[in-house]
PDB file of C-alpha atoms in Angstrom:
ATOM      1  CA  MET A 103     -18.186 -54.339 -13.814  1.00 50.00           C
ATOM      2  CA  LYS A 104     -14.656 -54.748 -13.139  1.00 54.00           C
ATOM      3  CA  VAL A 105     -13.252 -52.562 -10.053  1.00 58.00           C
ATOM      4  CA  HIS A 106      -9.125 -51.845 -10.642  1.00 53.00           C
ATOM      5  CA  PRO A 107      -7.684 -51.763  -7.337  1.00 56.00           C
ATOM      6  CA  VAL A 108      -5.306 -48.035  -7.741  1.00 56.00           C
ATOM      7  CA  THR A 109      -1.858 -48.640  -7.324  1.00 55.00           C
ATOM      8  CA  SER A 110       0.836 -47.658  -4.684  1.00 52.00           C
ATOM      9  CA  ASN A 111       2.838 -46.072  -7.617  1.00 53.00           C
ATOM     10  CA  VAL A 112       0.327 -43.807  -8.913  1.00 49.00           C
ATOM     11  CA  LEU A 113       0.408 -41.952  -5.590  1.00 51.00           C
ATOM     12  CA  SER A 114       3.658 -42.036  -4.707  1.00 51.00           C
ATOM     13  CA  PRO A 115       5.659 -38.979  -4.777  1.00 53.00           C
ATOM     14  CA  ALA A 116       8.174 -39.772  -7.736  1.00 55.00           C
ATOM     15  CA  ASN A 117       5.171 -39.578  -9.748  1.00 53.00           C
ATOM     16  CA  GLY A 118       4.980 -36.086 -11.435  1.00 52.00           C
ATOM     17  CA  SER A 119       1.374 -35.647 -11.866  1.00 52.00           C
ATOM     18  CA  VAL A 120       0.291 -36.353  -8.335  1.00 52.00           C
ATOM     19  CA  CYS A 121       1.284 -34.652  -5.280  1.00 52.00           C
ATOM     20  CA  ARG A 122       2.719 -31.736  -7.395  1.00 60.00           C
ATOM     21  CA  LYS A 123       2.892 -28.842  -5.066  1.00 63.00           C
ATOM     22  CA  LYS A 124       2.608 -25.291  -6.949  1.00 60.00           C
ATOM     23  CA  LYS A 125       4.255 -22.212  -6.054  1.00 62.00           C
ATOM     24  CA  LEU A 126       1.554 -19.091  -5.450  1.00 55.00           C
ATOM     25  CA  ARG A 127       2.855 -16.275  -7.468  1.00 57.00           C
ATOM     26  CA  ARG A 128       1.920 -13.029  -7.640  1.00 53.00           C
ATOM     27  CA  LEU A 129      -1.580 -12.512  -9.219  1.00 52.00           C
ATOM     28  CA  PRO A 130      -1.019 -10.352 -12.513  1.00 50.00           C
ATOM     29  CA  HIS A 131      -4.226  -8.396 -11.607  1.00 56.00           C
ATOM     30  CA  ILE A 132      -2.888  -6.874  -8.696  1.00 64.00           C
ATOM     31  CA  PHE A 133      -0.821  -4.036  -8.992  1.00 76.00           C
ATOM     32  CA  ALA A 134       1.842  -2.151  -6.681  1.00 85.00           C
ATOM     33  CA  LYS A 135       0.104   1.348  -6.406  1.00 91.00           C
ATOM     34  CA  VAL A 136      -3.384   2.303  -6.883  1.00 91.00           C
ATOM     35  CA  LEU A 137      -5.857   5.291  -6.212  1.00 92.00           C
ATOM     36  CA  GLU A 138      -9.394   4.587  -5.018  1.00 90.00           C
ATOM     37  CA  LEU A 139     -11.495   7.664  -5.010  1.00 88.00           C
ATOM     38  CA  PRO A 140     -15.038   7.721  -3.035  1.00 84.00           C
ATOM     39  CA  PHE A 141     -17.015   8.035  -6.704  1.00 85.00           C
ATOM     40  CA  HIS A 142     -18.688   5.045  -8.600  1.00 86.00           C
ATOM     41  CA  SER A 143     -16.508   3.567 -11.458  1.00 88.00           C
ATOM     42  CA  ASP A 144     -18.549   6.100 -13.900  1.00 89.00           C
ATOM     43  CA  SER A 145     -17.637   9.000 -12.765  1.00 89.00           C
ATOM     44  CA  ASP A 146     -15.857  12.044 -14.754  1.00 92.00           C
ATOM     45  CA  VAL A 147     -12.221  11.839 -13.629  1.00 94.00           C
ATOM     46  CA  SER A 148      -9.808  14.370 -15.470  1.00 95.00           C
ATOM     47  CA  ILE A 149      -6.009  13.413 -15.216  1.00 95.00           C
ATOM     48  CA  HIS A 150      -3.145  15.679 -15.583  1.00 95.00           C
ATOM     49  CA  GLU A 151      -0.140  14.286 -15.620  1.00 94.00           C
ATOM     50  CA  THR A 152       3.276  16.413 -15.310  1.00 93.00           C
ATOM     51  CA  SER A 153       6.686  15.780 -15.188  1.00 92.00           C
ATOM     52  CA  ASP A 154       6.206  15.462 -11.153  1.00 94.00           C
ATOM     53  CA  SER A 155       2.939  14.570 -10.239  1.00 95.00           C
ATOM     54  CA  LEU A 156      -0.272  12.845 -11.445  1.00 95.00           C
ATOM     55  CA  ARG A 157      -3.261  15.312 -10.469  1.00 96.00           C
ATOM     56  CA  PHE A 158      -6.823  14.065 -10.573  1.00 96.00           C
ATOM     57  CA  VAL A 159      -9.484  16.248 -10.986  1.00 95.00           C
ATOM     58  CA  ILE A 160     -13.400  15.521  -9.887  1.00 91.00           C
ATOM     59  CA  PRO A 161     -15.871  18.154 -10.485  1.00 91.00           C
ATOM     60  CA  THR A 162     -18.592  17.278  -7.096  1.00 85.00           C
ATOM     61  CA  ASP A 163     -21.019  18.974  -4.619  1.00 80.00           C
ATOM     62  CA  ASP A 164     -19.117  20.239  -1.232  1.00 67.00           C
ATOM     63  CA  VAL A 165     -17.073  17.337   0.274  1.00 69.00           C
ATOM     64  CA  GLY A 166     -15.957  19.215   3.404  1.00 69.00           C
ATOM     65  CA  ASP A 167     -13.287  20.090   4.761  1.00 70.00           C
ATOM     66  CA  ASN A 168     -11.918  16.807   6.646  1.00 81.00           C
ATOM     67  CA  ILE A 169     -10.425  15.548   3.462  1.00 85.00           C
ATOM     68  CA  ARG A 170      -7.654  12.958   3.438  1.00 86.00           C
ATOM     69  CA  ALA A 171      -5.362  10.671   1.651  1.00 89.00           C
ATOM     70  CA  HIS A 172      -5.123   7.432   3.373  1.00 88.00           C
ATOM     71  CA  ILE A 173      -2.511   5.221   2.486  1.00 89.00           C
ATOM     72  CA  VAL A 174      -3.378   1.195   3.044  1.00 89.00           C
ATOM     73  CA  GLU A 175      -0.353  -1.580   2.255  1.00 87.00           C
ATOM     74  CA  ILE A 176      -2.561  -4.166   1.410  1.00 83.00           C
ATOM     75  CA  TYR A 177       0.189  -6.950   1.017  1.00 79.00           C
ATOM     76  CA  PRO A 178       4.041  -6.229   1.340  1.00 82.00           C
ATOM     77  CA  GLY A 179       4.759  -4.135  -1.962  1.00 81.00           C
ATOM     78  CA  VAL A 180       0.926  -3.076  -2.603  1.00 86.00           C
ATOM     79  CA  THR A 181      -0.279  -0.190  -1.930  1.00 89.00           C
ATOM     80  CA  LYS A 182      -3.179   1.700  -2.144  1.00 90.00           C
ATOM     81  CA  ILE A 183      -4.395   5.583  -1.565  1.00 91.00           C
ATOM     82  CA  VAL A 184      -7.895   5.704  -0.625  1.00 90.00           C
ATOM     83  CA  ILE A 185      -9.173   9.142  -0.509  1.00 88.00           C
ATOM     84  CA  ARG A 186     -11.973   9.897   2.607  1.00 82.00           C
ATOM     85  CA  ALA A 187     -14.260  12.833   3.028  1.00 73.00           C
ATOM     86  CA  ASP A 188     -16.762  13.762   5.525  1.00 67.00           C
ATOM     87  CA  ASN A 189     -19.809  14.287   3.140  1.00 60.00           C
ATOM     88  CA  VAL A 190     -18.707  11.856   0.265  1.00 58.00           C
ATOM     89  CA  PHE A 191     -21.205   8.626   0.669  1.00 55.00           C
ATOM     90  CA  ASP A 192     -19.972   5.291   2.526  1.00 54.00           C
ATOM     91  CA  SER A 193     -17.436   3.639   0.312  1.00 51.00           C
ATOM     92  CA  SER A 194     -16.349   0.879   2.743  1.00 56.00           C
ATOM     93  CA  LEU A 195     -18.709  -1.912   0.808  1.00 60.00           C
ATOM     94  CA  ASP A 196     -18.884  -0.943  -2.212  1.00 65.00           C
ATOM     95  CA  LEU A 197     -16.959  -2.720  -4.732  1.00 75.00           C
ATOM     96  CA  ASP A 198     -17.880  -0.412  -8.060  1.00 83.00           C
ATOM     97  CA  LEU A 199     -15.750   2.498  -7.058  1.00 86.00           C
ATOM     98  CA  TRP A 200     -13.240   4.549  -9.095  1.00 89.00           C
ATOM     99  CA  ARG A 201      -9.563   2.989  -9.229  1.00 90.00           C
ATOM    100  CA  PHE A 202      -6.681   3.830 -11.317  1.00 92.00           C
ATOM    101  CA  ARG A 203      -3.123   1.983 -11.624  1.00 92.00           C
ATOM    102  CA  LEU A 204      -0.558   4.113 -10.711  1.00 93.00           C
ATOM    103  CA  PRO A 205       2.836   3.920 -11.960  1.00 91.00           C
ATOM    104  CA  ALA A 206       5.916   2.569 -10.672  1.00 89.00           C
ATOM    105  CA  THR A 207       7.347   5.990  -9.921  1.00 91.00           C
ATOM    106  CA  THR A 208       4.860   7.515  -7.820  1.00 93.00           C
ATOM    107  CA  LEU A 209       5.137   7.897  -3.903  1.00 93.00           C
ATOM    108  CA  PRO A 210       1.524   7.457  -2.357  1.00 92.00           C
ATOM    109  CA  GLU A 211       2.817   8.242   0.970  1.00 92.00           C
ATOM    110  CA  LEU A 212       3.136  11.968  -0.338  1.00 93.00           C
ATOM    111  CA  ALA A 213       0.018  11.966  -1.777  1.00 94.00           C
ATOM    112  CA  SER A 214      -2.271  14.768  -0.828  1.00 93.00           C
ATOM    113  CA  ALA A 215      -6.171  15.756  -1.553  1.00 92.00           C
ATOM    114  CA  ARG A 216      -8.066  19.154  -1.428  1.00 90.00           C
ATOM    115  CA  PHE A 217     -11.617  20.670  -2.160  1.00 87.00           C
ATOM    116  CA  SER A 218     -11.568  23.986  -4.050  1.00 85.00           C
ATOM    117  CA  ASP A 219     -13.805  25.815  -6.355  1.00 86.00           C
ATOM    118  CA  GLY A 220     -15.982  23.016  -6.458  1.00 87.00           C
ATOM    119  CA  GLU A 221     -13.861  19.982  -7.308  1.00 90.00           C
ATOM    120  CA  LEU A 222     -11.656  17.604  -5.387  1.00 90.00           C
ATOM    121  CA  VAL A 223      -7.971  17.493  -6.378  1.00 93.00           C
ATOM    122  CA  VAL A 224      -5.944  14.898  -5.472  1.00 94.00           C
ATOM    123  CA  THR A 225      -2.184  14.893  -6.330  1.00 95.00           C
ATOM    124  CA  VAL A 226       0.126  12.143  -6.245  1.00 95.00           C
ATOM    125  CA  PRO A 227       3.810  12.822  -6.605  1.00 95.00           C
ATOM    126  CA  LYS A 228       5.948  10.965  -8.902  1.00 93.00           C
ATOM    127  CA  GLY A 229       9.699  10.311  -8.505  1.00 87.00           C
ATOM    128  CA  GLU A 230      13.007   9.947  -9.964  1.00 76.00           C
ATOM    129  CA  GLU A 231      13.864   6.505 -11.280  1.00 65.00           C
ATOM    130  CA  GLU A 232      17.395   5.270 -11.569  1.00 56.00           C
ATOM    131  CA  ASP A 233      19.253   3.046 -13.390  1.00 52.00           C
ATOM    132  CA  ASP A 234      18.615  -0.184 -11.082  1.00 53.00           C
ATOM    133  CA  GLY A 235      14.966   0.525 -10.244  1.00 55.00           C
ATOM    134  CA  ASP A 236      14.845   2.532  -6.919  1.00 56.00           C
ATOM    135  CA  ILE A 237      12.708   5.523  -6.611  1.00 52.00           C
ATOM    136  CA  VAL A 238      14.927   8.397  -4.968  1.00 53.00           C
ATOM    137  CA  ARG A 239      13.465  11.825  -4.717  1.00 50.00           C
ATOM    138  CA  ALA A 240       9.986  13.590  -5.877  1.00 48.00           C
ATOM    139  CA  GLY A 241      10.334  17.213  -6.318  1.00 50.00           C
ATOM    140  CA  GLY A 242      12.098  18.583  -3.433  1.00 51.00           C
ATOM    141  CA  PHE A 243      11.320  15.975  -1.137  1.00 51.00           C
ATOM    142  CA  VAL A 244      14.405  13.107  -0.294  1.00 50.00           C
ATOM    143  CA  LEU A 245      12.813  10.010   0.109  1.00 51.00           C
ATOM    144  CA  VAL A 246      15.501   7.758   2.572  1.00 52.00           C
ATOM    145  CA  GLN A 247      15.135   3.795   2.090  1.00 48.00           C
TER     146      GLN A 247
END
């Protein structure tokens, strides 16, 4: 058996196939805005889109009075709306949750959640997009950037 020694030019930085550093890019499966509900992914959720908002309606038992929409910035530019309620199962360790990719024109900072008539209603306002891609206002609210 012959063993050939490694020549120094194979490991040199001039050789393009070795020691090439790749830039990390944003992964395509990470979306900029996501809504996460404290229900399993196969739950029946109705989505109603209007010109000024997205409304998510989930028929459920009483979830309590303390319902909140939390905004979590996972990474700069990546925002997740997490709905928390008192009487809903602890979803902190569950990976099989109901998620929805929100359009770029939505304003997660203004999201709201309420329980009425046996339904959990989550409303996410939408803004208006200008020609340069900036979202400037939502309904009667003005978002200062």
